[in-house]
C-alpha cells in the first residue's frame, strides 16, 4: 500500500495511521515516492498535451525521512520507495541514507529507483538529463560498492569514490534494488543489473507480458530470473462502491481488485502496490484497506 505522502491527506498523523493499520492487517509493504517540485509551467507528461502536473504534487513528503519515521512505529512490514529518482542524488549520499534506514528498520528496505523524467527537477538538482541511461548503471554500481566491504572504491564516467571507509553498512547484503520502468530499454537494464522490476500496471496482458520479458532477459543475461521480483504499481482508484463499465485494471472496489490480483497467479508478478490514496477521507481509506485484505484472503 502506498502511504499518503502527497496530496490533501499527506501528513505525519495520516502516514502513521496507514502504516500501522497496514502492518496490523498483514500487508507486505508500504511505499513512498519522490517529487522534488511542482512546476508552475505546463509540461507534457509521457506524451500527453502540456498541462500542469497533478495538484497532488503540491505537497510531497520526502521518501526516506518518511520511511524512517514509519520504521520507528512498525516491526515487520517492509519499507519501499516507488520510486526515488536516483540520478538527482550523489550515489554515495543515497547509499548511506538507504543503509541508515535499513539499520533502523532491521533490514526491511526495498530501494525502488527511477531515472526521473521532469526537466525542471534535473535543472534544480544541477544534473544534466543526458546522464539518463548509462548514468543509472553507474548509480547502482556505486551504491552497491558503498554497501560492500571497506575500503569502498568506485571509478566510473560520472562518479568517483576514492578508497575510503563508508558506513553504516545495511543489514541486508545488499539492499534489493528495483527499477521503476515500463520502457523496453528500462526493462532490459533492470533485467541486467537490478534485483527486480517495478512497472506500472495498465492491463493484465501488458503486466504479464512485461514480467515475462523481464524474466526472459534476465535469464539470457545469465541471472537467476526466478530470484528476481516484479512489484506492479497500480495507479488507479480504490473506491467504496463497485465500478461499472470501463473499470481500470486493479482499480475499483476492494472486491473487484481482489479478483484482478487473483488472476495474476502464475503471471510472474510477485506483489501488487496499490498506489491510490483517497484525497478526502482517511477513515474510509482505512476501512478500504481492511476490505481489500479480507477480499484477497478469501480468494487466496
Coordinates of C-alpha atoms in Angstrom, one line a residue:
X1 CA 0.0 0.0 0.0
X2 CA 1.2 3.5 -0.8
X3 CA 1.4 5.8 2.2
X4 CA -0.4 9.2 2.0
X5 CA 2.8 11.2 1.4
X6 CA 1.3 13.5 -1.2
X7 CA -1.9 15.4 -1.7
X8 CA -4.6 16.6 0.7
X9 CA -4.3 13.7 3.2
X10 CA -0.5 13.9 3.4
X11 CA 0.9 14.5 6.9
X12 CA 2.6 12.6 9.8
X13 CA -0.7 11.6 11.6
X14 CA -2.2 10.0 8.5
X15 CA 1.0 8.4 7.4
X16 CA 1.3 6.8 10.8
X17 CA -2.3 5.6 10.8
X18 CA -2.0 3.9 7.4
X19 CA 1.4 2.4 8.2
X20 CA 0.3 0.9 11.5
X21 CA -3.0 -0.4 10.0
X22 CA -1.3 -1.9 7.0
X23 CA 1.1 -3.8 9.3
X24 CA -1.8 -4.9 11.6
X25 CA -3.7 -6.3 8.6
X26 CA -0.7 -8.2 7.3
X27 CA 0.2 -6.2 4.2
X28 CA 3.5 -7.0 2.7
X29 CA 4.9 -3.4 2.4
X30 CA 4.3 0.3 2.5
X31 CA 5.7 2.7 -0.1
X32 CA 6.7 6.3 -0.7
X33 CA 7.7 8.2 -3.8
X34 CA 9.7 11.3 -4.7
X35 CA 8.7 14.6 -6.2
X36 CA 11.1 17.5 -5.8
X37 CA 8.8 20.2 -7.0
X38 CA 5.6 21.0 -9.0
X39 CA 6.4 23.4 -11.8
X40 CA 4.2 26.4 -12.4
X41 CA 4.7 25.8 -16.1
X42 CA 2.6 23.4 -18.2
X43 CA 4.6 20.4 -19.3
X44 CA 4.0 17.3 -21.3
X45 CA 3.8 14.1 -19.2
X46 CA 4.6 10.9 -21.1
X47 CA 3.4 12.2 -24.4
X48 CA 0.2 13.9 -23.2
X49 CA -0.6 17.5 -24.2
X50 CA 1.2 20.2 -22.0
X51 CA -0.6 20.8 -18.7
X52 CA 0.1 21.5 -15.0
X53 CA 1.1 18.2 -13.4
X54 CA -1.5 16.9 -10.9
X55 CA -2.2 19.1 -7.9
X56 CA -1.4 16.2 -5.5
X57 CA 2.3 17.0 -6.1
X58 CA 1.9 20.4 -4.5
X59 CA 2.9 18.6 -1.2
X60 CA 5.1 15.5 -1.2
X61 CA 6.9 14.4 1.9
X62 CA 10.5 13.3 1.4
X63 CA 10.5 9.5 1.0
X64 CA 13.4 8.2 3.1
X65 CA 12.8 10.5 6.0
X66 CA 9.1 9.4 5.9
X67 CA 10.1 5.7 6.0
X68 CA 12.5 6.3 8.9
X69 CA 9.5 7.8 10.8
X70 CA 7.4 4.7 9.9
X71 CA 10.3 2.3 10.8
X72 CA 10.2 3.6 14.4
X73 CA 6.5 2.7 14.8
X74 CA 6.4 -0.7 12.9
X75 CA 8.1 -4.0 13.4
X76 CA 7.7 -6.3 10.4
X77 CA 6.3 -4.5 7.3
X78 CA 8.7 -3.8 4.5
X79 CA 9.5 -0.3 3.5
X80 CA 9.8 0.6 -0.1
X81 CA 10.3 3.6 -2.5
X82 CA 8.4 3.7 -5.7
X83 CA 10.4 5.5 -6.8
X84 CA 13.3 7.7 -5.9
X85 CA 14.8 9.5 -8.9
X86 CA 18.3 8.2 -8.4
X87 CA 20.1 10.5 -10.9
X88 CA 19.1 13.5 -8.8
X89 CA 21.3 12.3 -5.9
X90 CA 25.0 11.6 -5.4
X91 CA 25.2 7.8 -5.2
X92 CA 27.3 7.8 -2.0
X93 CA 24.7 10.0 -0.2
X94 CA 21.8 7.9 -1.4
X95 CA 23.5 4.7 -0.5
X96 CA 24.2 5.9 3.1
X97 CA 20.7 7.1 3.5
X98 CA 19.3 3.7 2.4
X99 CA 21.8 1.9 4.6
X100 CA 20.9 4.0 7.7
X101 CA 17.2 3.3 7.1
X102 CA 17.9 -0.4 6.7
X103 CA 19.8 -0.4 10.1
X104 CA 17.0 1.5 11.9
X105 CA 14.3 -0.9 10.4
X106 CA 16.2 -4.1 11.0
X107 CA 16.6 -4.9 7.3
X108 CA 13.2 -4.1 5.8
X109 CA 14.1 -1.7 3.0
X110 CA 13.4 -2.1 -0.7
X111 CA 15.1 0.5 -2.9
X112 CA 12.9 1.3 -5.8
X113 CA 14.8 3.6 -8.2
X114 CA 13.9 5.5 -11.3
X115 CA 15.7 7.8 -13.7
X116 CA 13.4 10.7 -13.4
X117 CA 11.7 12.5 -16.3
X118 CA 11.0 16.1 -15.4
X119 CA 13.5 18.7 -16.9
X120 CA 12.8 21.1 -14.0
X121 CA 13.8 18.6 -11.4
X122 CA 17.1 17.8 -13.2
X123 CA 17.8 21.5 -13.5
X124 CA 17.1 22.1 -9.8
X125 CA 19.4 19.2 -8.9
X126 CA 22.1 20.6 -11.3
X127 CA 22.2 17.2 -13.1
X128 CA 22.2 17.0 -17.0
X129 CA 19.4 14.9 -18.4
X130 CA 21.9 13.3 -20.9
X131 CA 23.1 11.3 -17.9
X132 CA 19.9 9.1 -18.2
X133 CA 20.7 5.6 -19.3
X134 CA 24.3 5.0 -18.7
X135 CA 24.2 7.0 -15.5
X136 CA 21.8 4.5 -13.9
X137 CA 24.3 1.7 -14.4
X138 CA 26.9 3.8 -12.5
X139 CA 24.5 4.8 -9.7
X140 CA 23.7 1.2 -9.0
X141 CA 27.3 0.1 -9.2
X142 CA 28.5 2.9 -6.9
X143 CA 25.7 2.3 -4.3
X144 CA 26.5 -1.4 -4.1
X145 CA 30.1 -0.6 -3.7
X146 CA 29.2 1.6 -0.7
X147 CA 27.2 -1.2 0.8
X148 CA 30.0 -3.7 0.3
X149 CA 33.1 -4.3 2.4
X150 CA 35.6 -1.4 3.1
X151 CA 37.6 0.1 1.6
X152 CA 34.9 1.3 -0.7
X153 CA 36.2 2.4 -4.1
X154 CA 34.4 3.2 -7.4
X155 CA 35.6 4.7 -10.7
X156 CA 33.2 5.5 -13.4
X157 CA 32.4 8.0 -16.1
X158 CA 30.2 10.2 -13.9
X159 CA 31.1 9.2 -10.4
X160 CA 34.3 8.5 -8.5
X161 CA 34.8 7.4 -4.9
X162 CA 38.4 7.3 -3.7
X163 CA 39.3 4.3 -1.5
X164 CA 37.6 5.0 1.9
X165 CA 35.5 3.7 4.7
X166 CA 31.8 4.3 4.0
X167 CA 29.4 3.4 6.8
X168 CA 26.9 2.4 8.0
X169 CA 26.5 -0.8 6.0
X170 CA 23.0 -2.1 5.5
X171 CA 21.6 -5.1 7.4
X172 CA 20.7 -6.7 4.1
X173 CA 23.6 -7.6 1.8
X174 CA 22.8 -5.9 -0.4
X175 CA 19.6 -4.0 -0.2
X176 CA 17.3 -5.1 -3.1
X177 CA 17.1 -2.6 -5.9
X178 CA 14.0 -2.4 -8.1
X179 CA 13.8 -0.3 -11.3
X180 CA 10.6 1.6 -11.9
X181 CA 10.3 1.3 -15.7
X182 CA 7.9 0.2 -18.4
X183 CA 10.1 1.1 -21.5
X184 CA 11.9 -1.6 -23.4
X185 CA 15.3 -0.1 -22.5
X186 CA 14.4 0.3 -18.8
X187 CA 13.2 -3.3 -18.6
X188 CA 16.3 -4.6 -20.3
X189 CA 18.5 -2.6 -17.9
X190 CA 16.6 -3.9 -14.9
X191 CA 17.0 -7.5 -16.2
X192 CA 20.7 -6.9 -16.5
X193 CA 21.6 -5.2 -13.2
X194 CA 18.6 -4.8 -10.8
X195 CA 17.1 -7.1 -8.3
X196 CA 13.6 -6.6 -9.6
X197 CA 11.2 -4.5 -11.7
X198 CA 8.5 -2.0 -10.6
X199 CA 6.4 -1.4 -13.6
X200 CA 3.1 0.5 -13.8
X201 CA 0.1 -1.8 -14.4
X202 CA -2.1 -0.9 -17.3
X203 CA -3.8 -4.2 -18.1
X204 CA -3.4 -7.9 -17.1
X205 CA -2.0 -8.7 -20.6
X206 CA 0.5 -5.8 -20.5
X207 CA 1.7 -6.7 -17.0
X208 CA 2.1 -10.4 -17.7
X209 CA 4.0 -9.6 -20.9
X210 CA 6.3 -7.2 -19.1
X211 CA 7.0 -9.7 -16.3
X212 CA 7.7 -12.4 -18.9
X213 CA 10.0 -10.2 -20.9
X214 CA 11.9 -9.1 -17.8
X215 CA 12.5 -12.6 -16.6
X216 CA 13.4 -13.9 -20.1
X217 CA 16.0 -11.1 -20.5
X218 CA 17.4 -11.8 -17.0
X219 CA 17.8 -15.5 -17.9
X220 CA 19.5 -14.5 -21.1
X221 CA 21.9 -12.4 -19.1
X222 CA 22.9 -15.4 -17.1
X223 CA 20.9 -14.5 -14.0
X224 CA 18.5 -16.5 -11.8
X225 CA 15.3 -15.0 -13.1
X226 CA 13.2 -16.7 -10.5
X227 CA 15.1 -15.0 -7.7
X228 CA 14.1 -11.5 -9.1
X229 CA 11.0 -9.6 -8.0
X230 CA 8.2 -7.9 -10.0
X231 CA 6.2 -5.4 -8.0
X232 CA 3.4 -4.0 -10.1
X233 CA 2.3 -0.4 -9.3
X234 CA -1.5 0.2 -9.7
X235 CA -2.1 4.0 -10.1
X236 CA -5.9 3.6 -10.2
X237 CA -8.9 4.4 -8.0
X238 CA -9.7 2.5 -4.8
X239 CA -13.4 3.1 -4.3
X240 CA -16.1 2.3 -1.8
X241 CA -18.7 1.2 -4.4
X242 CA -18.0 -1.1 -7.3
X243 CA -17.1 0.5 -10.6
X244 CA -19.0 -0.4 -13.7
X245 CA -18.1 -0.4 -17.4
X246 CA -14.7 1.0 -18.1
X247 CA -13.3 0.0 -14.7
X248 CA -9.5 0.1 -14.9
X249 CA -7.4 -3.0 -14.2
X250 CA -6.6 -3.3 -10.5
X251 CA -9.0 -0.4 -9.7
X252 CA -12.4 -0.1 -8.2
X253 CA -13.9 -1.6 -5.0
X254 CA -11.7 -3.9 -2.9
X255 CA -13.6 -7.0 -4.0
X256 CA -13.0 -6.1 -7.7
X257 CA -9.3 -5.5 -7.1
X258 CA -9.0 -8.8 -5.3
X259 CA -10.4 -10.7 -8.4
X260 CA -7.8 -8.9 -10.6
X261 CA -5.0 -9.9 -8.1
X262 CA -6.1 -13.5 -8.1
X263 CA -6.0 -13.5 -11.8
X264 CA -2.3 -12.7 -11.7
X265 CA -1.4 -16.1 -10.2
X266 CA 1.3 -17.6 -12.3
X267 CA 1.9 -14.4 -14.3
X268 CA 5.4 -13.7 -12.8
X269 CA 4.1 -10.8 -10.7
X270 CA 5.0 -11.2 -7.1
X271 CA 3.5 -8.1 -5.4
X272 CA 0.8 -5.5 -6.3
X273 CA 1.4 -2.0 -4.9
X274 CA -2.0 -0.2 -4.5
X275 CA -0.9 3.3 -5.1
X276 CA -4.3 5.1 -4.8
X277 CA -4.9 7.1 -1.7
X278 CA -8.2 8.9 -1.4
X279 CA -7.9 12.7 -1.1
X280 CA -10.9 13.3 1.2
X281 CA -11.4 10.7 3.9
X282 CA -8.7 8.9 5.8
X283 CA -11.2 6.8 7.8
X284 CA -12.8 5.5 4.6
X285 CA -9.3 4.7 3.3
X286 CA -8.5 2.6 6.3
X287 CA -11.8 0.7 6.0
X288 CA -11.0 0.0 2.4
X289 CA -7.6 -1.4 3.4
X290 CA -9.3 -3.8 5.7
X291 CA -11.8 -4.8 3.0
X292 CA -9.1 -5.3 0.4
X293 CA -7.0 -7.6 2.6
X294 CA -10.1 -9.6 3.5
X295 CA -11.2 -10.0 -0.1
X296 CA -7.7 -11.1 -1.2
X297 CA -7.5 -13.6 1.6
X298 CA -10.9 -15.1 0.6
X299 CA -9.6 -15.7 -2.9
X300 CA -6.2 -17.0 -2.0

